[in-house]
Amino acid sequence: MKKWTKLLSLALSLATAAGIPVISNAGVAEAADTAASVTTIAAYGPDHLIKRDGSLWVWGDSRPVPTRIPGLTEVMASFGLAGGGGLAVKQDLSVWQWQTNAKTSAMETVQVPEMTGLTDLAMVQGTYLANNAEGALYQAELQDNGGGPVSFSLVAGIDGVTAARGYSEDNEQGSWTRFLILKQDGTVWTSTDQLRSFQPVQKLCGILQLESNFALAGDGTVWTWPIESIYNPVAGSDVMNPVPVTGLKDIRILHDNGRSTLAIDHNAGLWFRGMTITGSSDGTAFHEQALPLHFSGIWNVTDAYIMERSIIALTSDGKVYTASIGEETINADAVFTLLASNITSIESGGRHVIMQKSDGTLWGWGVNKNAQLGYANYDFSFDQPVPMQKPVSLTLNGETVNLTNGVITRGGQDFVPLRSLFDKLGAIVAYKENHTTIPTSNGGTASKVDKIVTITRAAASKPSLSISINTVSGETTVNDTAVALATPPFIVNGTLYLPLRFISEQLGATVSWLPQQEEIAISMK
């Protein structure tokens, strides 16, 4: 950071010495930093957040930073769908699906009329299982084309449902999906004929949570049963014949990723059971530790997850620690390394986590190749927590401006996608590539490509204005006069981002920062 600051200072000094005016947009983002302690976030998950104003924001895949879903207000819960999109529950308990239009990249919403009050959603072998506060169970099939609204239907023959899970089983005769249904009375039911009939699991009662082939009971015991496969034949009497997990008792939190299990007991101790991992690619090997292991080097644990080859654990004093499971064995005295402090909660996304600090800000850690951390880039992963970009709203004359990708802040300036705002300010935006041939040092030639954005004022009644920005070199002119931008435009995942304040003010708009709402308010007469 210090090196970057020195380079920026040097660049600005050189521009000033050359007589080129320097255009800065620092006011908006700097104001955002001063209000960090006043969070606007009411709830969050690994790929979404809900602001206190009831708006829903998502990131990941084509969106490198939190982006507001248009048309959704009074949202109180959100659930992701496979392949993009998701379901939102509003305060009136109505359920809405949002998805991205493949042609326009715009986010679109549609109500799911067949369901209200959604409380839980799971994907089991290509089937969505959803239930609501009244205990009704719904199912829907994953769309083959990855698009179009998901159509849910009520599952007959079972009620009082609080959660539904499942996994695939097979033997020499074929394969099937085993669905597991947890009811509000603590009983567990199973189905192997695609939810057409259900049978109770006799030994499971008083169950609070299902995780793969594990069940957490209200008395703190953990129960398990075998998953049948051609590699693990199960005798008929053993099918859904649960037994207590030896060594695990007085458990209050259970997390399982299909290979390994973490458990937290009522004394806030952390336990591990399952697979450690070594090797890579075709040489990956899994090593089973069947007996639960109680870690001696960490205590006061309030939440914990397995991330790739790491354990990540949150303690009651707001610290997050990690330990590796990338060994053939893991011992009780495994070393836990401090990762972050002042953390109030964590949410797991499978390969990444999102953490909220005591000041309300969100931070990400782990795999980021699909922008899972909302950090405005697609670097594969981060071994230290990085701050998520703030969910910045944008309004024009009091009306919300919907963006296909959210506002990105860099170097104290706020940037918006090329075709998102400026046409609404009375500008004509054009983009072209100039190809030229330049000589090389060895006497040959090379092709040079300049990508030029031009923004011109459309209104003939106002003074003419022409802004030209070379997005490769950063060279910028206003009415053919050179200016220097403190931070030049940039491209993220194929989308070009332009400086919001600089261009808006050149077009005659007033730009203000509203810290309590985390909103950039633009006014234009």
Short mmCIF file of C-alpha atoms in Angstrom, two decimals:
data_model
loop_
_atom_site.label_atom_id
_atom_site.label_comp_id
_atom_site.label_asym_id
_atom_site.label_seq_id
_atom_site.Cartn_x
_atom_site.Cartn_y
_atom_site.Cartn_z
CA MET A 1 0.00 0.00 0.00
CA LYS A 2 2.83 2.43 0.86
CA LYS A 3 4.53 1.72 -2.47
CA TRP A 4 1.25 2.28 -4.33
CA THR A 5 0.70 5.59 -2.48
CA LYS A 6 4.19 6.79 -3.39
CA LEU A 7 3.68 5.91 -7.05
CA LEU A 8 0.32 7.71 -7.13
CA SER A 9 1.85 10.77 -5.47
CA LEU A 10 4.68 10.73 -8.00
CA ALA A 11 2.26 10.44 -10.94
CA LEU A 12 0.20 13.39 -9.68
CA SER A 13 3.32 15.46 -9.14
CA LEU A 14 4.55 14.78 -12.68
CA ALA A 15 1.16 15.70 -14.12
CA THR A 16 1.09 18.97 -12.18
CA ALA A 17 4.66 19.80 -13.24
CA ALA A 18 3.66 19.28 -16.87
CA GLY A 19 0.85 21.77 -16.56
CA ILE A 20 -1.88 19.14 -16.85
CA PRO A 21 -4.81 19.68 -14.46
CA VAL A 22 -5.45 16.71 -12.18
CA ILE A 23 -9.05 15.56 -11.79
CA SER A 24 -9.85 13.82 -8.50
CA ASN A 25 -13.02 12.09 -7.40
CA ALA A 26 -11.96 11.37 -3.85
CA GLY A 27 -14.83 13.06 -2.05
CA VAL A 28 -17.41 10.32 -2.50
CA ALA A 29 -15.36 7.31 -1.40
CA GLU A 30 -13.58 9.19 1.41
CA ALA A 31 -16.94 10.11 2.85
CA ALA A 32 -17.90 6.44 2.75
CA ASP A 33 -14.89 5.53 4.89
CA THR A 34 -15.82 8.02 7.61
CA ALA A 35 -19.20 6.29 8.02
CA ALA A 36 -17.86 2.74 8.24
CA SER A 37 -18.99 2.37 11.83
CA VAL A 38 -22.63 2.96 10.85
CA THR A 39 -23.54 -0.20 8.98
CA THR A 40 -26.40 -0.28 6.51
CA ILE A 41 -26.35 -4.09 6.40
CA ALA A 42 -29.23 -5.91 8.10
CA ALA A 43 -28.26 -9.46 7.04
CA TYR A 44 -25.79 -11.22 4.76
CA GLY A 45 -24.77 -14.58 3.33
CA PRO A 46 -21.85 -15.92 1.29
CA ASP A 47 -23.17 -14.34 -1.93
CA HIS A 48 -25.68 -11.66 -0.90
CA LEU A 49 -26.54 -8.97 1.61
CA ILE A 50 -29.73 -7.22 2.64
CA LYS A 51 -29.56 -3.55 3.56
CA ARG A 52 -31.70 -1.99 6.27
CA ASP A 53 -33.79 -0.34 3.59
CA GLY A 54 -34.90 -3.82 2.44
CA SER A 55 -32.88 -3.86 -0.78
CA LEU A 56 -31.12 -7.07 -1.88
CA TRP A 57 -27.54 -7.03 -3.21
CA VAL A 58 -25.64 -9.90 -4.82
CA TRP A 59 -22.13 -10.55 -6.14
CA GLY A 60 -20.15 -13.29 -7.85
CA ASP A 61 -19.89 -14.68 -11.39
CA SER A 62 -20.35 -11.66 -13.70
CA ARG A 63 -20.66 -9.20 -10.78
CA PRO A 64 -17.36 -8.45 -9.05
CA VAL A 65 -18.93 -6.23 -6.37
CA PRO A 66 -22.30 -6.04 -4.56
CA THR A 67 -24.98 -5.06 -7.09
CA ARG A 68 -28.54 -4.13 -6.22
CA ILE A 69 -31.35 -6.26 -7.62
CA PRO A 70 -33.87 -3.83 -9.16
CA GLY A 71 -37.52 -4.02 -8.28
CA LEU A 72 -37.10 -5.84 -4.97
CA THR A 73 -37.92 -3.98 -1.75
CA GLU A 74 -38.73 -5.02 1.81
CA VAL A 75 -36.60 -8.16 1.46
CA MET A 76 -35.96 -10.11 4.66
CA ALA A 77 -34.30 -13.33 3.41
CA SER A 78 -32.49 -14.65 0.33
CA PHE A 79 -31.59 -18.09 -1.03
CA GLY A 80 -29.27 -18.81 -3.96
CA LEU A 81 -30.12 -21.02 -6.93
CA ALA A 82 -27.67 -23.25 -8.76
CA GLY A 83 -26.18 -21.66 -11.87
CA GLY A 84 -27.04 -18.11 -10.79
CA GLY A 85 -30.11 -16.26 -9.62
CA GLY A 86 -31.95 -16.80 -6.40
CA LEU A 87 -35.11 -16.51 -4.35
CA ALA A 88 -36.02 -13.58 -2.12
CA VAL A 89 -38.62 -13.47 0.63
CA LYS A 90 -40.31 -10.14 1.27
CA GLN A 91 -41.82 -8.93 4.52
CA ASP A 92 -45.30 -9.81 3.25
CA LEU A 93 -43.95 -13.40 2.93
CA SER A 94 -44.23 -13.36 -0.87
CA VAL A 95 -41.42 -15.19 -2.69
CA TRP A 96 -39.68 -13.72 -5.74
CA GLN A 97 -37.14 -15.21 -8.13
CA TRP A 98 -34.42 -13.09 -9.66
CA GLN A 99 -32.22 -14.10 -12.59
CA THR A 100 -29.89 -12.54 -15.12
CA ASN A 101 -31.04 -11.97 -18.67
CA ALA A 102 -28.42 -13.72 -20.83
CA LYS A 103 -28.77 -11.14 -23.64
CA THR A 104 -28.89 -7.86 -21.71
CA SER A 105 -27.11 -8.88 -18.46
CA ALA A 106 -29.92 -7.09 -16.61
CA MET A 107 -31.36 -8.69 -13.49
CA GLU A 108 -35.06 -9.52 -13.77
CA THR A 109 -37.55 -10.51 -11.07
CA VAL A 110 -40.76 -12.53 -11.11
CA GLN A 111 -43.01 -13.67 -8.28
CA VAL A 112 -43.23 -17.34 -7.33
CA PRO A 113 -46.98 -17.50 -6.73
CA GLU A 114 -47.17 -21.13 -5.64
CA MET A 115 -45.15 -20.53 -2.48
CA THR A 116 -45.10 -18.09 0.45
CA GLY A 117 -42.99 -17.74 3.57
CA LEU A 118 -39.95 -19.70 2.31
CA THR A 119 -37.69 -20.63 5.24
CA ASP A 120 -35.26 -23.20 3.80
CA LEU A 121 -33.93 -24.23 0.38
CA ALA A 122 -31.60 -27.09 -0.57
CA MET A 123 -30.38 -28.66 -3.80
CA VAL A 124 -30.31 -32.47 -3.74
CA GLN A 125 -29.11 -34.25 -6.89
CA GLY A 126 -30.73 -31.81 -9.32
CA THR A 127 -33.90 -31.29 -7.28
CA TYR A 128 -34.68 -28.16 -5.27
CA LEU A 129 -36.33 -28.84 -1.94
CA ALA A 130 -38.02 -25.87 -0.27
CA ASN A 131 -40.22 -25.52 2.78
CA ASN A 132 -42.06 -22.66 4.39
CA ALA A 133 -43.00 -21.56 7.88
CA GLU A 134 -46.22 -23.59 7.73
CA GLY A 135 -44.26 -26.82 7.15
CA ALA A 136 -45.22 -27.38 3.52
CA LEU A 137 -42.62 -29.05 1.28
CA TYR A 138 -42.11 -28.01 -2.35
CA GLN A 139 -39.91 -29.40 -5.10
CA ALA A 140 -38.59 -28.12 -8.42
CA GLU A 141 -36.21 -29.49 -11.00
CA LEU A 142 -33.04 -27.68 -12.00
CA GLN A 143 -33.47 -26.05 -15.41
CA ASP A 144 -31.35 -27.76 -18.07
CA ASN A 145 -30.60 -24.49 -19.83
CA GLY A 146 -29.74 -22.70 -16.57
CA GLY A 147 -32.37 -20.03 -17.18
CA GLY A 148 -36.05 -19.34 -16.91
CA PRO A 149 -38.13 -19.23 -13.74
CA VAL A 150 -38.04 -22.26 -11.48
CA SER A 151 -41.49 -23.77 -11.07
CA PHE A 152 -42.19 -25.29 -7.64
CA SER A 153 -44.90 -27.81 -6.87
CA LEU A 154 -46.29 -28.95 -3.53
CA VAL A 155 -45.10 -32.37 -2.35
CA ALA A 156 -48.05 -34.46 -1.20
CA GLY A 157 -48.00 -36.94 1.64
CA ILE A 158 -45.89 -35.06 4.16
CA ASP A 159 -46.32 -31.94 6.27
CA GLY A 160 -44.77 -30.18 9.26
CA VAL A 161 -41.41 -29.99 7.43
CA THR A 162 -38.60 -27.85 8.81
CA ALA A 163 -35.73 -28.97 6.50
CA ALA A 164 -35.06 -31.37 3.63
CA ARG A 165 -31.71 -32.85 2.62
CA GLY A 166 -30.40 -35.90 0.77
CA TYR A 167 -27.67 -37.59 -1.26
CA SER A 168 -27.13 -40.17 -3.99
CA GLU A 169 -26.89 -43.91 -3.37
CA ASP A 170 -26.25 -46.83 -5.69
CA ASN A 171 -25.59 -50.55 -5.87
CA GLU A 172 -25.13 -53.14 -8.62
CA GLN A 173 -28.83 -52.87 -9.52
CA GLY A 174 -28.90 -49.09 -10.07
CA SER A 175 -28.80 -45.68 -8.42
CA TRP A 176 -31.30 -43.46 -6.63
CA THR A 177 -31.60 -40.34 -4.50
CA ARG A 178 -32.24 -40.73 -0.80
CA PHE A 179 -34.23 -37.76 0.47
CA LEU A 180 -34.25 -37.01 4.20
CA ILE A 181 -37.02 -34.89 5.67
CA LEU A 182 -36.78 -33.32 9.14
CA LYS A 183 -40.16 -32.52 10.61
CA GLN A 184 -41.03 -29.89 13.18
CA ASP A 185 -41.68 -32.59 15.80
CA GLY A 186 -38.04 -33.72 15.53
CA THR A 187 -38.72 -36.92 13.58
CA VAL A 188 -36.88 -37.82 10.37
CA TRP A 189 -38.51 -39.39 7.32
CA THR A 190 -36.90 -40.83 4.21
CA SER A 191 -37.91 -41.33 0.57
CA THR A 192 -36.15 -43.23 -2.22
CA ASP A 193 -38.87 -43.00 -4.88
CA GLN A 194 -38.58 -39.31 -5.80
CA LEU A 195 -40.79 -38.06 -2.94
CA ARG A 196 -43.79 -40.25 -3.79
CA SER A 197 -43.82 -42.04 -0.43
CA PHE A 198 -42.15 -41.56 2.96
CA GLN A 199 -41.06 -43.83 5.78
CA PRO A 200 -40.06 -42.78 9.31
CA VAL A 201 -36.54 -43.44 10.54
CA GLN A 202 -37.36 -45.23 13.77
CA LYS A 203 -34.29 -44.38 15.85
CA LEU A 204 -34.20 -40.67 15.05
CA CYS A 205 -36.29 -38.46 17.30
CA GLY A 206 -35.79 -35.06 18.87
CA ILE A 207 -33.57 -34.15 15.92
CA LEU A 208 -32.56 -30.51 15.44
CA GLN A 209 -30.37 -30.66 12.33
CA LEU A 210 -29.53 -32.88 9.35
CA GLU A 211 -26.09 -32.83 7.71
CA SER A 212 -25.51 -35.42 4.94
CA ASN A 213 -25.72 -38.76 6.79
CA PHE A 214 -25.52 -37.17 10.24
CA ALA A 215 -28.24 -35.94 12.58
CA LEU A 216 -27.87 -33.71 15.63
CA ALA A 217 -30.32 -34.45 18.44
CA GLY A 218 -31.58 -32.07 21.08
CA ASP A 219 -29.73 -33.98 23.82
CA GLY A 220 -26.40 -33.21 22.11
CA THR A 221 -25.83 -36.66 20.59
CA VAL A 222 -24.84 -37.06 16.94
CA TRP A 223 -26.22 -39.97 14.94
CA THR A 224 -24.94 -41.43 11.67
CA TRP A 225 -25.68 -44.22 9.21
CA PRO A 226 -23.94 -45.66 6.11
CA ILE A 227 -24.40 -44.32 2.59
CA GLU A 228 -24.89 -47.27 0.26
CA SER A 229 -22.70 -47.59 -2.83
CA ILE A 230 -21.07 -50.31 -4.91
CA TYR A 231 -17.89 -49.52 -2.97
CA ASN A 232 -19.71 -49.67 0.36
CA PRO A 233 -22.35 -52.43 0.24
CA VAL A 234 -24.92 -52.10 3.01
CA ALA A 235 -26.87 -55.03 4.39
CA GLY A 236 -30.63 -54.60 4.27
CA SER A 237 -30.92 -54.31 8.04
CA ASP A 238 -28.35 -51.48 8.11
CA VAL A 239 -30.17 -49.19 5.68
CA MET A 240 -31.17 -46.10 7.67
CA ASN A 241 -30.16 -47.83 10.89
CA PRO A 242 -28.64 -44.86 12.77
CA VAL A 243 -26.12 -45.28 15.57
CA PRO A 244 -24.63 -42.66 17.87
CA VAL A 245 -21.21 -41.32 16.89
CA THR A 246 -18.80 -42.55 19.54
CA GLY A 247 -17.03 -39.73 21.32
CA LEU A 248 -19.37 -36.91 20.29
CA LYS A 249 -21.71 -35.73 23.01
CA ASP A 250 -23.17 -32.50 24.31
CA ILE A 251 -22.92 -31.05 20.76
CA ARG A 252 -24.82 -27.89 19.86
CA ILE A 253 -23.52 -27.02 16.35
CA LEU A 254 -22.72 -29.43 13.51
CA HIS A 255 -21.27 -28.70 10.06
CA ASP A 256 -20.46 -31.36 7.44
CA ASN A 257 -19.14 -30.89 3.90
CA GLY A 258 -19.68 -34.48 2.73
CA ARG A 259 -16.19 -35.62 3.70
CA SER A 260 -15.46 -34.08 7.08
CA THR A 261 -17.44 -32.95 10.09
CA LEU A 262 -16.91 -30.16 12.60
CA ALA A 263 -18.82 -30.10 15.87
CA ILE A 264 -18.97 -27.52 18.65
CA ASP A 265 -19.99 -28.67 22.11
CA HIS A 266 -21.79 -26.76 24.86
CA ASN A 267 -18.42 -25.86 26.41
CA ALA A 268 -17.45 -24.16 23.10
CA GLY A 269 -14.90 -26.86 22.31
CA LEU A 270 -14.18 -27.80 18.69
CA TRP A 271 -14.23 -31.38 17.36
CA PHE A 272 -13.13 -32.88 14.01
CA ARG A 273 -14.09 -36.16 12.35
CA GLY A 274 -13.62 -37.36 8.78
CA MET A 275 -11.14 -36.84 5.97
CA THR A 276 -7.85 -35.03 5.73
CA ILE A 277 -6.45 -34.37 2.23
CA THR A 278 -3.04 -34.66 0.57
CA GLY A 279 -1.80 -34.47 -3.01
CA SER A 280 -3.39 -32.64 -5.92
CA SER A 281 -5.22 -33.25 -9.19
CA ASP A 282 -5.14 -36.97 -10.06
CA GLY A 283 -2.92 -37.58 -7.04
CA THR A 284 -5.37 -36.30 -4.46
CA ALA A 285 -5.72 -38.69 -1.53
CA PHE A 286 -8.20 -38.71 1.36
CA HIS A 287 -7.29 -40.08 4.76
CA GLU A 288 -10.09 -40.97 7.16
CA GLN A 289 -10.00 -40.25 10.86
CA ALA A 290 -13.08 -42.07 12.08
CA LEU A 291 -12.73 -41.20 15.76
CA PRO A 292 -13.69 -37.64 16.73
CA LEU A 293 -10.79 -35.43 17.72
CA HIS A 294 -11.08 -32.62 20.28
CA PHE A 295 -8.71 -29.72 19.57
CA SER A 296 -6.73 -28.55 22.56
CA GLY A 297 -5.31 -25.41 20.99
CA ILE A 298 -8.55 -23.48 20.49
CA TRP A 299 -11.50 -22.81 22.78
CA ASN A 300 -14.54 -20.54 23.14
CA VAL A 301 -15.53 -21.47 19.57
CA THR A 302 -18.88 -20.06 18.41
CA ASP A 303 -18.84 -21.20 14.76
CA ALA A 304 -16.58 -23.21 12.45
CA TYR A 305 -16.43 -24.48 8.86
CA ILE A 306 -14.19 -26.57 6.63
CA MET A 307 -12.91 -24.55 3.67
CA GLU A 308 -11.00 -26.50 1.01
CA ARG A 309 -8.10 -27.84 3.11
CA SER A 310 -8.54 -25.55 6.07
CA ILE A 311 -10.63 -25.29 9.20
CA ILE A 312 -11.84 -21.79 9.92
CA ALA A 313 -13.15 -21.09 13.42
CA LEU A 314 -14.68 -18.03 15.11
CA THR A 315 -14.20 -17.54 18.85
CA SER A 316 -16.29 -15.57 21.32
CA ASP A 317 -13.70 -12.78 21.55
CA GLY A 318 -14.17 -11.97 17.86
CA LYS A 319 -11.09 -13.73 16.51
CA VAL A 320 -10.98 -16.05 13.49
CA TYR A 321 -8.38 -18.80 13.34
CA THR A 322 -7.38 -21.34 10.69
CA ALA A 323 -5.79 -24.78 10.84
CA SER A 324 -4.78 -27.07 7.99
CA ILE A 325 -6.28 -30.47 7.19
CA GLY A 326 -3.82 -30.87 4.32
CA GLU A 327 -1.94 -33.68 6.04
CA GLU A 328 -2.33 -37.45 6.30
CA THR A 329 -3.37 -37.00 9.93
CA ILE A 330 -4.46 -34.12 12.13
CA ASN A 331 -3.71 -34.09 15.84
CA ALA A 332 -5.45 -32.68 18.89
CA ASP A 333 -2.68 -30.12 19.28
CA ALA A 334 -3.05 -28.83 15.70
CA VAL A 335 -1.83 -25.25 15.33
CA PHE A 336 -4.53 -22.61 14.84
CA THR A 337 -3.25 -19.39 13.28
CA LEU A 338 -4.93 -16.02 13.79
CA LEU A 339 -6.59 -14.83 10.57
CA ALA A 340 -8.74 -11.86 11.63
CA SER A 341 -9.94 -9.91 14.67
CA ASN A 342 -13.05 -7.92 15.60
CA ILE A 343 -15.29 -10.40 13.76
CA THR A 344 -18.91 -10.80 14.89
CA SER A 345 -20.03 -13.57 12.50
CA ILE A 346 -18.96 -15.70 9.53
CA GLU A 347 -20.85 -17.31 6.64
CA SER A 348 -19.48 -20.18 4.53
CA GLY A 349 -19.75 -20.38 0.76
CA GLY A 350 -18.08 -23.77 0.43
CA ARG A 351 -14.77 -22.49 -0.91
CA HIS A 352 -14.82 -19.05 0.70
CA VAL A 353 -16.12 -17.28 3.77
CA ILE A 354 -17.61 -13.85 4.31
CA MET A 355 -16.97 -12.25 7.71
CA GLN A 356 -18.61 -9.23 9.30
CA LYS A 357 -16.52 -7.02 11.54
CA SER A 358 -17.76 -5.15 14.58
CA ASP A 359 -17.86 -1.93 12.50
CA GLY A 360 -20.37 -3.60 10.14
CA THR A 361 -18.01 -4.01 7.18
CA LEU A 362 -17.82 -7.32 5.30
CA TRP A 363 -14.56 -9.11 4.56
CA GLY A 364 -13.87 -12.15 2.39
CA TRP A 365 -11.31 -14.93 2.49
CA GLY A 366 -10.60 -17.98 0.33
CA VAL A 367 -11.27 -18.82 -3.31
CA ASN A 368 -12.25 -15.82 -5.45
CA LYS A 369 -11.99 -17.03 -9.05
CA ASN A 370 -15.69 -16.22 -9.62
CA ALA A 371 -15.59 -12.96 -7.62
CA GLN A 372 -16.98 -14.73 -4.55
CA LEU A 373 -15.38 -12.16 -2.24
CA GLY A 374 -16.92 -9.04 -3.83
CA TYR A 375 -13.47 -7.49 -3.97
CA ALA A 376 -13.74 -6.12 -7.54
CA ASN A 377 -11.38 -8.61 -9.14
CA TYR A 378 -11.08 -12.26 -10.16
CA ASP A 379 -7.79 -13.24 -8.53
CA PHE A 380 -8.02 -16.96 -7.83
CA SER A 381 -7.79 -16.80 -4.05
CA PHE A 382 -6.66 -14.74 -1.07
CA ASP A 383 -4.76 -16.11 1.93
CA GLN A 384 -5.57 -12.99 3.96
CA PRO A 385 -9.00 -11.35 4.42
CA VAL A 386 -9.86 -8.61 1.93
CA PRO A 387 -12.53 -5.92 2.36
CA MET A 388 -15.65 -6.33 0.28
CA GLN A 389 -16.65 -3.31 -1.73
CA LYS A 390 -19.45 -1.33 -0.10
CA PRO A 391 -23.01 -1.72 -1.46
CA VAL A 392 -23.22 1.82 -2.87
CA SER A 393 -26.59 3.01 -4.15
CA LEU A 394 -26.81 5.44 -7.04
CA THR A 395 -29.68 7.88 -7.55
CA LEU A 396 -30.40 10.51 -10.17
CA ASN A 397 -32.79 13.28 -9.12
CA GLY A 398 -34.06 11.02 -6.35
CA GLU A 399 -34.69 7.97 -8.57
CA THR A 400 -32.63 4.79 -8.20
CA VAL A 401 -30.29 4.07 -11.11
CA ASN A 402 -30.16 0.33 -11.78
CA LEU A 403 -26.73 -1.03 -12.70
CA THR A 404 -25.82 -4.36 -14.28
CA ASN A 405 -22.67 -4.21 -12.14
CA GLY A 406 -22.28 -2.25 -8.93
CA VAL A 407 -20.15 0.80 -8.20
CA ILE A 408 -16.42 0.02 -7.85
CA THR A 409 -14.21 2.24 -5.68
CA ARG A 410 -10.52 2.52 -6.52
CA GLY A 411 -7.97 5.06 -5.34
CA GLY A 412 -10.67 7.11 -3.63
CA GLN A 413 -12.75 7.36 -6.80
CA ASP A 414 -16.04 5.72 -7.73
CA PHE A 415 -16.43 4.03 -11.12
CA VAL A 416 -19.51 2.80 -12.97
CA PRO A 417 -19.89 0.59 -16.06
CA LEU A 418 -19.54 2.32 -19.43
CA ARG A 419 -23.21 2.26 -20.42
CA SER A 420 -25.04 2.69 -17.14
CA LEU A 421 -25.48 6.36 -16.22
CA PHE A 422 -24.10 8.99 -18.54
CA ASP A 423 -26.76 8.70 -21.23
CA LYS A 424 -29.26 9.61 -18.50
CA LEU A 425 -27.28 12.82 -17.98
CA GLY A 426 -27.78 13.88 -21.58
CA ALA A 427 -24.62 12.38 -23.02
CA ILE A 428 -23.88 10.30 -26.09
CA VAL A 429 -21.40 7.53 -25.28
CA ALA A 430 -19.31 5.96 -28.04
CA TYR A 431 -16.57 3.36 -27.97
CA LYS A 432 -14.08 2.44 -30.69
CA GLU A 433 -10.74 0.74 -31.18
CA ASN A 434 -7.94 2.39 -33.16
CA HIS A 435 -5.37 0.06 -34.71
CA THR A 436 -2.01 1.57 -35.68
CA THR A 437 1.35 0.15 -36.76
CA ILE A 438 4.43 1.25 -34.83
CA PRO A 439 8.13 0.51 -35.45
CA THR A 440 9.99 -1.81 -33.08
CA SER A 441 13.59 -1.66 -31.86
CA ASN A 442 14.65 -4.54 -34.12
CA GLY A 443 13.53 -2.73 -37.24
CA GLY A 444 10.19 -4.46 -37.55
CA THR A 445 6.68 -3.27 -36.78
CA ALA A 446 4.02 -4.08 -34.22
CA SER A 447 0.32 -3.44 -33.97
CA LYS A 448 -0.89 -0.99 -31.36
CA VAL A 449 -4.51 -0.96 -30.20
CA ASP A 450 -6.03 2.06 -28.47
CA LYS A 451 -9.51 1.74 -26.99
CA ILE A 452 -11.16 5.14 -26.97
CA VAL A 453 -14.31 6.22 -25.17
CA THR A 454 -15.90 9.51 -26.24
CA ILE A 455 -18.64 11.23 -24.29
CA THR A 456 -20.36 14.17 -25.93
CA ARG A 457 -23.20 16.37 -24.75
CA ALA A 458 -26.36 15.74 -26.76
CA ALA A 459 -28.24 18.99 -26.01
CA ALA A 460 -27.58 21.64 -28.65
CA SER A 461 -28.90 24.35 -26.27
CA LYS A 462 -25.95 23.83 -23.93
CA PRO A 463 -22.24 24.46 -24.51
CA SER A 464 -20.62 21.68 -26.49
CA LEU A 465 -18.67 19.11 -24.53
CA SER A 466 -16.44 16.29 -25.69
CA ILE A 467 -14.59 13.99 -23.32
CA SER A 468 -12.14 11.49 -24.78
CA ILE A 469 -10.58 8.74 -22.66
CA ASN A 470 -7.97 6.29 -23.92
CA THR A 471 -8.73 3.31 -21.71
CA VAL A 472 -5.34 1.73 -22.54
CA SER A 473 -3.01 4.64 -21.79
CA GLY A 474 -5.33 6.66 -19.56
CA GLU A 475 -4.86 9.78 -21.70
CA THR A 476 -7.89 12.02 -21.22
CA THR A 477 -9.01 15.24 -22.87
CA VAL A 478 -11.90 17.61 -22.26
CA ASN A 479 -12.68 19.67 -25.36
CA ASP A 480 -9.21 18.70 -26.67
CA THR A 481 -7.47 19.93 -23.49
CA ALA A 482 -5.44 17.25 -21.67
CA VAL A 483 -6.30 16.42 -18.08
CA ALA A 484 -4.93 13.74 -15.75
CA LEU A 485 -7.20 11.40 -13.86
CA ALA A 486 -5.99 10.40 -10.41
CA THR A 487 -7.09 6.84 -11.22
CA PRO A 488 -7.58 5.91 -14.88
CA PRO A 489 -10.51 3.81 -16.16
CA PHE A 490 -10.11 0.04 -16.00
CA ILE A 491 -11.67 -3.19 -17.23
CA VAL A 492 -12.93 -5.94 -14.92
CA ASN A 493 -14.19 -9.17 -16.50
CA GLY A 494 -14.73 -7.46 -19.84
CA THR A 495 -16.66 -4.51 -18.42
CA LEU A 496 -15.17 -1.02 -18.77
CA TYR A 497 -15.54 1.25 -15.73
CA LEU A 498 -15.44 5.05 -15.98
CA PRO A 499 -14.98 7.69 -13.24
CA LEU A 500 -18.42 8.71 -12.02
CA ARG A 501 -17.80 12.10 -10.41
CA PHE A 502 -15.44 13.45 -13.06
CA ILE A 503 -17.74 12.73 -16.01
CA SER A 504 -20.96 13.62 -14.18
CA GLU A 505 -19.66 17.03 -13.11
CA GLN A 506 -18.30 17.77 -16.58
CA LEU A 507 -21.85 17.18 -17.83
CA GLY A 508 -23.16 19.73 -15.31
CA ALA A 509 -24.44 17.39 -12.59
CA THR A 510 -24.01 17.80 -8.84
CA VAL A 511 -22.66 14.74 -7.04
CA SER A 512 -23.21 14.24 -3.30
CA TRP A 513 -22.43 11.48 -0.85
CA LEU A 514 -25.12 10.46 1.68
CA PRO A 515 -23.19 8.43 4.28
CA GLN A 516 -26.13 7.15 6.31
CA GLN A 517 -27.62 5.48 3.21
CA GLU A 518 -24.28 4.71 1.51
CA GLU A 519 -25.71 6.49 -1.50
CA ILE A 520 -24.26 8.63 -4.27
CA ALA A 521 -26.93 11.20 -5.09
CA ILE A 522 -26.68 12.93 -8.47
CA SER A 523 -28.84 15.90 -9.31
CA MET A 524 -29.19 17.27 -12.82
CA LYS A 525 -31.43 20.07 -14.05
#
